[in-house]
Short mmCIF file of C-alpha atoms (C1' of nucleotides) in Angstrom, two decimals:
data_model
loop_
_atom_site.label_atom_id
_atom_site.label_comp_id
_atom_site.label_asym_id
_atom_site.label_seq_id
_atom_site.Cartn_x
_atom_site.Cartn_y
_atom_site.Cartn_z
CA MET A 290 3.71 18.96 -40.29
CA ASN A 291 4.59 22.60 -39.97
CA GLN A 292 2.73 23.07 -36.73
CA ILE A 293 4.99 23.32 -33.71
CA GLN A 294 4.46 20.41 -31.38
CA ARG A 295 5.36 19.71 -27.82
CA LEU A 296 8.68 18.06 -27.09
CA ARG A 297 8.63 14.31 -26.94
CA GLY A 298 7.60 12.97 -23.57
CA MET A 299 6.14 16.31 -22.47
CA VAL A 300 2.43 16.41 -21.81
CA ASP A 301 -0.14 19.19 -21.80
CA VAL A 302 -2.74 18.83 -19.09
CA LEU A 303 -5.96 20.14 -20.63
CA PRO A 304 -8.80 21.86 -18.75
CA GLU A 305 -10.82 18.68 -18.70
CA GLN A 306 -8.05 17.06 -16.68
CA THR A 307 -6.88 19.92 -14.51
CA GLU A 308 -9.96 19.70 -12.35
CA ARG A 309 -9.00 16.17 -11.42
CA TRP A 310 -5.44 17.26 -10.71
CA GLN A 311 -6.63 20.05 -8.48
CA ALA A 312 -8.93 17.74 -6.55
CA VAL A 313 -6.07 15.31 -5.93
CA GLU A 314 -3.66 18.06 -4.93
CA LYS A 315 -6.16 19.54 -2.55
CA LEU A 316 -6.79 16.25 -0.84
CA ALA A 317 -3.06 15.60 -0.57
CA ARG A 318 -2.43 18.97 1.01
CA GLU A 319 -5.09 18.23 3.61
CA HIS A 320 -3.44 14.94 4.46
CA PHE A 321 -0.01 16.54 4.73
CA TYR A 322 -1.35 19.31 6.88
CA ARG A 323 -3.11 16.96 9.25
CA ALA A 324 0.08 14.96 9.65
CA GLY A 325 2.03 18.07 10.58
CA PHE A 326 4.04 18.33 7.39
CA LYS A 327 5.22 21.63 5.97
CA GLU A 328 5.73 22.36 2.32
CA ILE A 329 9.15 23.00 0.82
CA ARG A 330 9.77 24.28 -2.72
CA THR A 331 13.13 23.80 -4.30
CA PRO A 332 14.47 24.77 -7.74
CA LEU A 333 13.93 22.60 -10.78
CA ILE A 334 17.60 22.89 -11.67
CA GLU A 335 20.50 21.84 -9.53
CA VAL A 336 24.21 21.31 -9.90
CA THR A 337 24.68 17.92 -11.56
CA GLU A 338 26.91 16.62 -8.82
CA LEU A 339 24.04 16.72 -6.33
CA PHE A 340 22.29 13.94 -8.18
CA SER A 341 25.31 11.87 -9.11
CA ARG A 342 26.40 11.86 -5.49
CA SER A 343 23.03 11.05 -3.96
CA ILE A 344 21.30 8.81 -6.47
CA GLY A 345 24.44 6.94 -7.41
CA GLU A 346 26.72 6.99 -10.45
CA ALA A 347 25.85 3.45 -11.42
CA THR A 348 22.09 3.95 -11.55
CA ASP A 349 20.23 4.34 -14.82
CA VAL A 350 18.80 7.61 -13.64
CA VAL A 351 22.23 9.18 -13.41
CA GLY A 352 23.86 7.13 -16.12
CA LYS A 353 21.50 7.82 -18.95
CA GLU A 354 18.33 9.60 -17.97
CA MET A 355 19.33 13.05 -16.82
CA TYR A 356 18.65 16.29 -18.61
CA THR A 357 22.08 17.80 -18.17
CA PHE A 358 23.47 20.94 -19.78
CA SER A 359 26.11 23.60 -19.25
CA ASP A 360 24.98 27.05 -18.33
CA ARG A 361 26.69 30.23 -19.48
CA GLY A 362 29.09 30.06 -16.61
CA ASP A 363 30.08 26.59 -17.77
CA ARG A 364 28.61 24.85 -14.73
CA SER A 365 27.09 21.45 -15.28
CA CYS A 366 23.40 21.73 -14.43
CA THR A 367 20.66 19.13 -14.34
CA LEU A 368 16.89 19.26 -14.35
CA ARG A 369 15.93 17.37 -11.22
CA PRO A 370 15.10 13.71 -11.87
CA GLU A 371 13.59 13.26 -8.39
CA GLY A 372 12.86 15.30 -5.31
CA THR A 373 14.77 13.87 -2.40
CA ALA A 374 18.26 15.10 -3.27
CA SER A 375 17.13 18.70 -3.66
CA VAL A 376 15.23 18.63 -0.39
CA VAL A 377 18.25 17.29 1.47
CA ARG A 378 20.43 19.94 -0.13
CA ALA A 379 18.03 22.72 0.84
CA VAL A 380 17.64 21.45 4.38
CA LEU A 381 21.41 21.42 4.83
CA GLU A 382 21.98 24.72 3.10
CA HIS A 383 19.53 26.50 5.39
CA GLY A 384 20.44 24.69 8.55
CA LEU A 385 16.94 23.32 9.10
CA LEU A 386 18.32 20.30 10.88
CA ASN A 387 19.61 22.52 13.66
CA GLN A 388 16.01 23.09 14.59
CA GLY A 389 15.27 19.47 15.33
CA SER A 390 13.51 16.91 13.22
CA GLN A 391 11.76 17.95 10.05
CA ARG A 392 8.64 16.75 8.30
CA LEU A 393 8.42 18.16 4.81
CA TRP A 394 6.39 17.66 1.67
CA TYR A 395 6.90 18.83 -1.89
CA ALA A 396 5.19 18.61 -5.24
CA GLY A 397 6.26 19.43 -8.73
CA PRO A 398 7.68 18.34 -12.06
CA MET A 399 10.62 15.97 -12.44
CA PHE A 400 12.56 15.19 -15.60
CA ARG A 401 13.96 11.97 -16.90
CA TYR A 402 15.14 11.40 -20.45
CA GLU A 403 13.56 8.04 -21.16
CA ARG A 404 11.45 6.50 -23.87
CA PRO A 405 7.87 7.43 -23.05
CA GLN A 406 5.30 4.72 -22.47
CA ALA A 407 2.16 4.16 -20.45
CA GLY A 408 2.68 5.82 -17.07
CA ARG A 409 6.01 7.26 -18.06
CA GLN A 410 6.85 10.67 -19.43
CA ARG A 411 9.95 12.77 -19.67
CA GLN A 412 8.41 15.49 -17.60
CA PHE A 413 6.28 13.96 -14.89
CA HIS A 414 5.02 15.08 -11.54
CA GLN A 415 5.61 13.84 -8.07
CA MET A 416 4.22 14.62 -4.68
CA GLY A 417 6.33 13.41 -1.85
CA VAL A 418 7.26 13.62 1.79
CA GLU A 419 10.67 13.62 3.45
CA CYS A 420 11.35 13.29 7.16
CA PHE A 421 14.64 13.88 8.88
CA GLY A 422 15.72 12.80 12.32
CA LEU A 423 12.95 10.27 12.88
CA ASP A 424 14.74 7.02 13.60
CA SER A 425 12.30 4.54 15.01
CA PRO A 426 10.49 1.89 12.99
CA ARG A 427 7.31 3.54 14.19
CA SER A 428 8.17 6.53 11.98
CA ASP A 429 8.50 4.23 8.99
CA VAL A 430 4.98 3.10 9.56
CA GLU A 431 3.66 6.55 10.25
CA VAL A 432 5.05 7.72 6.93
CA ILE A 433 3.74 4.71 5.04
CA ALA A 434 0.34 5.20 6.63
CA ILE A 435 0.11 8.75 5.32
CA ALA A 436 0.57 7.53 1.78
CA TRP A 437 -1.76 4.61 2.28
CA ASP A 438 -4.54 6.65 3.84
CA PHE A 439 -4.30 9.34 1.22
CA LEU A 440 -4.67 6.80 -1.57
CA GLN A 441 -7.54 5.13 0.24
CA ALA A 442 -9.25 8.49 0.65
CA LEU A 443 -9.22 8.82 -3.12
CA GLY A 444 -11.32 5.69 -3.21
CA LEU A 445 -8.67 3.54 -4.83
CA ASP A 446 -9.03 -0.14 -4.25
CA SER A 447 -6.84 -3.02 -5.37
CA LEU A 448 -3.70 -1.31 -4.24
CA VAL A 449 -0.95 -3.48 -2.83
CA LEU A 450 1.65 -2.35 -0.36
CA GLU A 451 4.87 -4.22 -0.98
CA LEU A 452 7.49 -4.19 1.69
CA ASN A 453 11.08 -5.20 2.10
CA SER A 454 14.13 -4.45 4.18
CA LEU A 455 17.42 -3.67 2.52
CA GLY A 456 19.21 -3.78 5.84
CA SER A 457 21.97 -1.43 6.85
CA THR A 458 24.68 -0.33 4.47
CA GLU A 459 26.87 -2.95 6.06
CA ASP A 460 24.28 -5.70 5.57
CA ARG A 461 23.91 -4.80 1.97
CA LYS A 462 27.61 -4.81 1.37
CA ASN A 463 27.89 -8.28 2.84
CA TYR A 464 24.96 -9.57 0.92
CA ARG A 465 26.17 -8.05 -2.28
CA ALA A 466 29.45 -9.91 -1.98
CA LEU A 467 27.61 -13.16 -1.30
CA LEU A 468 25.26 -12.71 -4.20
CA VAL A 469 27.97 -11.74 -6.67
CA GLU A 470 29.97 -14.79 -5.74
CA TRP A 471 26.95 -17.03 -6.12
CA LEU A 472 25.95 -15.53 -9.46
CA GLU A 473 29.44 -15.59 -10.88
CA SER A 474 29.59 -19.34 -10.44
CA ARG A 475 26.44 -19.52 -12.60
CA TYR A 476 27.42 -16.81 -15.00
CA GLU A 477 26.76 -18.90 -18.10
CA HIS A 478 23.08 -19.30 -17.22
CA LEU A 479 22.34 -15.63 -16.84
CA ASP A 480 20.50 -13.57 -19.44
CA PRO A 481 22.50 -10.78 -21.10
CA ASP A 482 20.87 -8.02 -19.07
CA SER A 483 21.68 -9.72 -15.82
CA LYS A 484 25.27 -10.32 -16.89
CA GLN A 485 25.55 -6.62 -17.43
CA ARG A 486 23.94 -5.80 -14.12
CA LEU A 487 26.26 -8.15 -12.31
CA LYS A 488 28.92 -5.51 -12.90
CA THR A 489 26.85 -2.40 -12.34
CA ASN A 490 24.12 -3.17 -9.83
CA PRO A 491 23.91 -6.85 -8.88
CA LEU A 492 21.01 -6.48 -6.45
CA ARG A 493 18.82 -5.45 -9.33
CA ILE A 494 19.15 -8.90 -10.84
CA LEU A 495 16.76 -10.06 -8.13
CA ASP A 496 13.77 -8.42 -9.76
CA SER A 497 14.72 -9.39 -13.30
CA LYS A 498 11.71 -10.11 -15.47
CA ASN A 499 13.52 -12.89 -17.27
CA SER A 500 11.77 -16.11 -16.25
CA HIS A 501 14.89 -18.20 -16.75
CA THR A 502 16.88 -16.01 -14.44
CA GLN A 503 14.03 -16.01 -11.96
CA SER A 504 13.93 -19.78 -11.67
CA LEU A 505 17.67 -19.82 -11.28
CA LEU A 506 17.34 -17.36 -8.41
CA GLN A 507 15.09 -19.71 -6.46
CA ASP A 508 18.11 -21.07 -4.65
CA ALA A 509 20.11 -17.88 -4.44
CA PRO A 510 21.12 -16.51 -1.06
CA THR A 511 18.50 -14.12 0.27
CA LEU A 512 18.92 -10.64 1.55
CA GLN A 513 16.88 -11.56 4.63
CA LYS A 514 19.50 -13.97 5.79
CA SER A 515 22.22 -11.35 5.54
CA LEU A 516 20.43 -8.95 7.85
CA CYS A 517 22.11 -8.50 11.18
CA ASP A 518 19.96 -8.95 14.28
CA GLU A 519 19.36 -5.27 14.69
CA SER A 520 18.19 -4.90 11.09
CA SER A 521 15.87 -7.83 11.21
CA ASP A 522 14.39 -6.73 14.54
CA ARG A 523 13.67 -3.40 12.99
CA PHE A 524 12.03 -5.02 9.99
CA LYS A 525 9.91 -7.15 12.30
CA ALA A 526 8.89 -4.07 14.26
CA VAL A 527 7.74 -2.32 11.09
CA GLN A 528 5.56 -5.29 10.27
CA ASN A 529 4.08 -5.34 13.75
CA PHE A 530 3.15 -1.70 13.60
CA LEU A 531 1.55 -2.14 10.20
CA GLU A 532 -0.51 -4.99 11.55
CA ALA A 533 -1.55 -2.92 14.52
CA LEU A 534 -2.83 -0.27 12.12
CA GLN A 535 -4.48 -2.95 10.00
CA ILE A 536 -2.68 -1.87 6.90
CA PRO A 537 -2.34 -4.92 4.66
CA TYR A 538 1.07 -5.55 3.15
CA LYS A 539 2.95 -8.14 1.21
CA ILE A 540 6.58 -8.89 1.81
CA ASN A 541 8.49 -8.82 -1.43
CA PRO A 542 12.03 -10.03 -0.83
CA LYS A 543 12.95 -9.02 -4.36
CA LEU A 544 11.93 -5.42 -3.96
CA VAL A 545 15.16 -3.55 -4.46
CA ARG A 546 14.86 0.14 -4.97
CA GLY A 547 16.94 1.46 -7.79
CA LEU A 548 18.43 4.45 -6.08
CA ASP A 549 21.59 3.89 -4.07
CA TYR A 550 20.60 5.82 -1.01
CA TYR A 551 17.94 3.50 0.35
CA SER A 552 18.52 1.37 3.43
CA HIS A 553 16.33 -0.69 5.77
CA THR A 554 12.66 -0.17 4.99
CA ALA A 555 11.80 -0.05 1.31
CA PHE A 556 8.26 -0.11 -0.02
CA GLU A 557 6.12 0.40 -3.06
CA ILE A 558 2.41 0.76 -3.53
CA THR A 559 1.39 -0.83 -6.80
CA SER A 560 -1.73 -1.25 -8.86
CA GLU A 561 -2.53 -3.87 -11.44
CA HIS A 562 -4.35 -1.28 -13.54
CA LEU A 563 -1.29 0.64 -14.62
CA GLY A 564 0.27 -1.53 -17.29
CA ALA A 565 3.96 -2.21 -17.14
CA GLN A 566 4.74 0.67 -14.80
CA ALA A 567 2.76 -0.50 -11.82
CA THR A 568 4.23 1.59 -9.03
CA VAL A 569 2.15 4.57 -7.89
CA CYS A 570 4.14 5.28 -4.80
CA GLY A 571 7.68 4.32 -3.89
CA GLY A 572 9.81 5.14 -0.93
CA GLY A 573 11.86 4.06 1.99
CA ARG A 574 14.50 4.94 4.48
CA TYR A 575 17.74 6.66 3.52
CA ASP A 576 19.74 6.94 6.68
CA GLY A 577 23.10 7.57 5.06
CA LEU A 578 22.10 10.17 2.53
CA VAL A 579 22.28 13.34 4.58
CA GLU A 580 25.76 12.50 5.73
CA GLN A 581 26.80 11.53 2.24
CA LEU A 582 25.82 15.01 1.07
CA GLY A 583 28.01 16.60 3.69
CA GLY A 584 25.53 16.95 6.52
CA PRO A 585 25.37 15.53 10.02
CA SER A 586 24.52 11.91 10.60
CA VAL A 587 20.74 12.30 10.47
CA SER A 588 18.31 9.67 9.31
CA GLY A 589 15.77 10.17 6.57
CA ILE A 590 12.65 8.53 5.30
CA GLY A 591 10.18 9.45 2.61
CA TRP A 592 8.19 8.50 -0.43
CA ALA A 593 7.03 9.92 -3.72
CA ILE A 594 3.79 9.46 -5.58
CA GLY A 595 3.70 9.64 -9.36
CA MET A 596 0.89 12.05 -10.15
CA GLU A 597 0.28 10.93 -13.71
CA ARG A 598 -0.05 7.34 -12.61
CA LEU A 599 -2.35 8.33 -9.83
CA ILE A 600 -4.50 10.34 -12.23
CA MET A 601 -4.67 7.32 -14.55
CA LEU A 602 -6.15 5.28 -11.73
CA LEU A 603 -8.70 7.99 -11.12
CA GLU A 604 -9.88 8.06 -14.73
CA GLY A 605 -13.29 6.67 -13.89
CA PHE A 606 -13.99 9.01 -11.01
CA LYS A 607 -16.25 12.03 -11.32
CA THR A 608 -14.93 15.37 -10.22
CA GLY A 609 -18.14 17.36 -10.34
CA GLY A 610 -17.15 19.72 -13.11
CA SER A 611 -17.41 23.45 -12.86
CA SER A 612 -19.95 25.69 -14.48
CA PRO A 613 -20.56 29.37 -13.93
CA ASP A 614 -23.23 30.59 -11.56
CA ALA A 615 -24.71 32.77 -14.24
CA TYR A 616 -24.41 33.37 -17.96
CA LEU A 617 -24.74 36.98 -19.02
CA VAL A 618 -26.75 37.34 -22.21
CA ASN A 619 -26.33 40.82 -23.66
CA LYS A 620 -27.03 42.68 -26.86
CA GLY A 621 -27.01 46.30 -28.01
CA ASP A 622 -24.35 48.94 -27.50
CA LYS A 623 -25.56 50.32 -24.20
CA ALA A 624 -26.51 46.91 -22.86
CA GLU A 625 -23.14 45.43 -23.73
CA ALA A 626 -21.32 48.18 -21.88
CA LYS A 627 -23.62 47.73 -18.92
CA ALA A 628 -23.11 43.96 -18.99
CA LEU A 629 -19.35 44.29 -18.80
CA GLU A 630 -19.73 46.48 -15.76
CA LEU A 631 -22.28 44.18 -14.14
CA ALA A 632 -20.11 41.12 -14.71
CA ARG A 633 -17.30 42.79 -12.85
CA LYS A 634 -19.55 43.68 -9.93
CA LEU A 635 -20.95 40.19 -9.64
CA ARG A 636 -17.52 38.66 -9.88
CA SER A 637 -16.19 40.83 -7.10
CA ALA A 638 -19.04 39.43 -5.00
CA SER A 639 -17.35 36.10 -5.79
CA LEU A 640 -19.91 34.75 -8.22
CA SER A 641 -18.65 33.04 -11.29
CA ILE A 642 -19.99 34.79 -14.37
CA GLU A 643 -19.63 33.94 -18.02
CA LEU A 644 -20.09 37.00 -20.16
CA ASP A 645 -21.17 36.44 -23.74
CA GLY A 646 -18.99 38.61 -25.90
CA SER A 647 -20.27 37.63 -29.31
CA GLY A 648 -22.98 40.22 -29.86
CA SER A 649 -24.93 37.56 -31.71
CA SER A 650 -28.68 37.00 -31.54
CA PHE A 651 -30.47 36.29 -28.31
CA GLY A 652 -31.30 32.84 -29.58
CA LYS A 653 -27.66 32.01 -30.10
CA GLN A 654 -26.66 33.40 -26.77
CA PHE A 655 -29.26 31.33 -24.99
CA LYS A 656 -27.99 28.22 -26.65
CA ARG A 657 -24.54 28.93 -25.32
CA ALA A 658 -25.98 29.81 -21.94
CA ASN A 659 -27.51 26.37 -21.77
CA ARG A 660 -24.36 24.64 -22.80
CA SER A 661 -22.36 26.51 -20.19
CA GLY A 662 -24.27 24.68 -17.48
CA ALA A 663 -25.05 27.91 -15.64
CA THR A 664 -28.08 27.89 -13.38
CA TRP A 665 -29.14 31.40 -14.36
CA ALA A 666 -29.22 33.46 -17.47
CA VAL A 667 -28.95 37.15 -16.74
CA VAL A 668 -30.36 39.08 -19.66
CA LEU A 669 -29.45 42.62 -20.60
CA GLY A 670 -30.79 44.19 -23.78
CA ASP A 671 -32.02 47.59 -24.85
CA ASP A 672 -35.37 47.11 -23.09
CA GLU A 673 -33.70 46.32 -19.79
CA VAL A 674 -31.25 49.17 -20.04
CA ASN A 675 -34.13 51.56 -20.71
CA SER A 676 -35.96 50.42 -17.61
CA GLY A 677 -32.81 50.08 -15.52
CA GLN A 678 -33.35 46.37 -14.96
CA VAL A 679 -31.94 42.96 -15.67
CA ARG A 680 -34.00 39.94 -16.46
CA LEU A 681 -33.24 36.65 -14.67
CA LYS A 682 -34.20 33.40 -16.21
CA LYS A 683 -33.66 30.04 -14.61
CA LEU A 684 -32.01 27.69 -17.08
CA TYR A 685 -32.54 23.99 -17.47
CA CYS A 686 -35.75 23.89 -15.51
CA SER A 687 -39.09 24.15 -17.25
CA ASN A 688 -39.54 24.26 -20.97
CA ASN A 689 -40.96 27.74 -21.09
CA SER A 690 -39.25 30.01 -23.47
CA SER A 691 -41.63 32.87 -22.84
CA SER A 692 -40.46 35.74 -20.73
CA GLU A 693 -43.46 35.67 -18.40
CA ASN A 694 -41.72 33.85 -15.61
CA ASP A 695 -38.61 35.96 -15.77
CA LEU A 696 -37.65 37.96 -12.76
CA LEU A 697 -36.98 41.61 -13.28
CA VAL A 698 -34.54 43.27 -10.92
CA ASP A 699 -33.23 46.80 -10.87
CA TYR A 700 -29.57 46.51 -11.48
CA SER A 701 -28.88 49.16 -8.94
CA ASP A 702 -30.32 46.73 -6.38
CA LEU A 703 -27.21 44.58 -6.25
CA ASP A 704 -28.10 42.93 -2.96
CA ARG A 705 -31.36 41.55 -4.28
CA LEU A 706 -29.65 40.42 -7.48
CA LEU A 707 -26.94 38.59 -5.56
CA ALA A 708 -29.45 36.98 -3.25
CA LEU A 709 -31.41 35.63 -6.21
CA LEU A 710 -28.37 34.36 -8.08
CA ARG A 711 -27.15 32.54 -5.02
CA SER A 712 -30.48 30.86 -4.35
"C1'" G B 271 19.30 2.74 -26.36
"C1'" C B 272 16.45 -1.86 -28.43
"C1'" G B 273 11.74 -4.36 -30.25
"C1'" G B 274 6.15 -4.51 -31.85
"C1'" G B 275 1.66 -1.66 -33.49
"C1'" C B 276 -0.16 2.91 -35.67
"C1'" G B 277 -0.51 7.99 -38.23
"C1'" U B 278 -7.21 10.35 -43.27
"C1'" C B 279 -10.82 17.54 -40.44
"C1'" G B 280 -10.83 19.58 -33.24
"C1'" C B 281 -12.64 14.13 -31.95
"C1'" C B 282 -14.40 9.12 -33.81
"C1'" A B 283 -13.90 7.08 -38.44
"C1'" A B 284 -14.96 4.84 -44.18
"C1'" G B 285 -11.81 4.31 -48.10
"C1'" U B 286 -6.48 -0.77 -49.67
"C1'" G B 287 -4.10 2.06 -57.35
"C1'" G B 288 -8.68 5.48 -61.32
"C1'" U B 289 -12.19 11.59 -62.65
"C1'" U B 290 -15.31 15.90 -57.10
"C1'" A B 291 -11.63 11.83 -50.17
"C1'" A B 292 -18.09 8.73 -47.19
"C1'" G B 293 -20.42 9.27 -42.50
"C1'" G B 294 -21.02 10.58 -37.20
"C1'" C B 295 -19.90 14.00 -33.05
"C1'" A B 296 -18.33 18.83 -31.99
"C1'" G B 297 -18.07 23.95 -34.06
"C1'" C B 298 -20.05 28.00 -36.95
"C1'" G B 299 -24.20 30.21 -39.74
"C1'" G B 300 -29.52 30.16 -41.12
"C1'" C B 301 -34.86 28.99 -40.39
"C1'" U B 302 -35.71 32.46 -35.42
"C1'" U B 303 -31.60 40.88 -35.06
"C1'" G B 304 -35.75 39.74 -27.84
"C1'" U B 305 -35.22 34.74 -26.07
"C1'" G B 306 -32.64 28.35 -24.71
"C1'" G B 307 -32.46 22.69 -24.44
"C1'" C B 308 -35.90 19.64 -30.08
"C1'" G B 309 -36.08 19.82 -35.40
"C1'" C B 310 -34.69 21.05 -40.35
"C1'" C B 311 -31.11 23.38 -43.87
"C1'" G B 312 -26.24 24.95 -45.05
"C1'" C B 313 -20.78 25.61 -44.16
"C1'" U B 314 -16.19 23.46 -42.27
"C1'" A B 315 -9.68 18.26 -45.33
"C1'" U B 316 -7.56 21.43 -53.20
"C1'" U B 317 -5.96 16.87 -49.23
"C1'" C B 318 -4.72 11.87 -46.39
"C1'" G B 319 2.13 13.32 -40.47
"C1'" G B 320 6.48 15.16 -43.74
"C1'" G B 321 9.94 14.27 -47.95
"C1'" G B 322 11.35 11.42 -52.10
"C1'" G B 323 10.31 7.40 -55.62
"C1'" U B 324 7.26 3.77 -58.78
"C1'" U B 325 2.96 4.71 -62.13
"C1'" C B 326 -0.69 7.56 -67.54
"C1'" G B 327 -2.80 7.91 -62.46
"C1'" A B 328 -1.37 6.99 -55.14
"C1'" A B 329 -4.50 8.36 -48.97
"C1'" U B 330 -3.88 3.49 -51.10
"C1'" C B 331 2.69 0.26 -53.52
"C1'" C B 332 8.30 1.19 -52.19
"C1'" C B 333 12.24 4.00 -49.50
"C1'" C B 334 13.62 7.65 -45.90
"C1'" U B 335 12.10 10.74 -42.00
"C1'" C B 336 9.07 12.71 -38.02
"C1'" G B 337 5.50 11.74 -34.44
"C1'" C B 338 2.21 8.76 -31.39
"C1'" U B 339 1.56 4.23 -28.83
"C1'" C B 340 2.71 -0.46 -26.30
"C1'" G B 341 6.67 -3.39 -24.38
"C1'" C B 342 12.17 -4.18 -22.81
"C1'" C B 343 15.78 -1.63 -19.73
"C1'" C B 344 14.69 1.44 -15.44
"C1'" C B 345 11.66 4.16 -12.35
"C1'" A B 346 6.99 7.55 -9.82
#
RNA sequence: GCGGGCGUCGCCAAGUGGUUAAGGCAGCGGCUUGUGGCGCCGCUAUUCGGGGGUUCGAAUCCCCUCGCUCGCCCCA
């Protein structure tokens, strides 16, 4: 194959799909706006250290999935694998936290060097929100509700909100020690993956898909029991607020987010229609992150939605489709010149006009006019030019192909023409 | 990084060792250089992802390679 192809894991979104994307993006923007969120746009490339420090050296994302390269100044750069780190960096760099709490949203491509599969690409798109300086459990629920309501507004059913608390950093440290000790005494019974993870990221063993390991874990110490009173009160409060808002949720004690910076509330919204990668939306609280990146001790909470996965769920939904208001049929030297001019005039009056540029027979042009889905055909030929008129023909209505029912309008009478085309 | 499935026209596909690689959709052209949605006719793969090999002969068998896809790991 000599034809140049796209890079592996990169996806072209074709016109047929972009309409759906735009509809989703528009709806999301409305939800963000109504919730008082402002957009932030950060670069696609950052210094590598930003991600290794925030996401965590031991995570797969940092360990093996980053697009990292040296630039000409020999700096190590990385294409962003997620949005949160960049947003925190930007917020600190521009002193936004000095102006009180912040509610931000972002959208754009992310890059992870992984083997592509259903719902996973190397360049993928996320829309997300990040809040800083909102500490109460009420904020957790407010933020979750934005995601939930947005997804509901898209008409998605059979979504499940899964919830867990990872406790404070302290709680997690304690629990980690407990769990490691417990697992080490049963080391022989663990599957190879879990043995490996015992060294790198023991909490992740909890959501192992190995059934043997899972049954072993039945009796393992739980994270819940390691939560201090304050942490478990907070978790309880989150649940109460969710119930008050009548947002259904399922506690999943094994939900452990992969990125190091999460603490307390962690959640995912999943769908059974997505194949192996079931998570459409994932997020949680990251109270230590801002400080870890050199900022003040300010709390954070946010989530990200995977656009491609969301679009997959929307596959069955109609988006209306767009067709031009009018199709401009034109033939003959003078008529073609006039048509070009007329198209421009109509467009500047904000009509959508498809101009036939083929110069082929009227019959052919009408066929295309029909296919375009336009409501009107605007006809310009030598006869019309000679009489200073255009001929309007309503498409897709009757089966008359005669020109008796056509409307003739002077093309100098733009107002009348516009009025007709809009009717 | 590791496993499974697959690769014939823009799309869907037949063909599984023998001279010219079905068919459908879409596209283009004609019947119809002044009028459309129907119909009819015609055109559109010197070639079967790419390379090498076996054979008198390969899209069909073998090897390598590339790509797609599903799953594992992990994440959105």
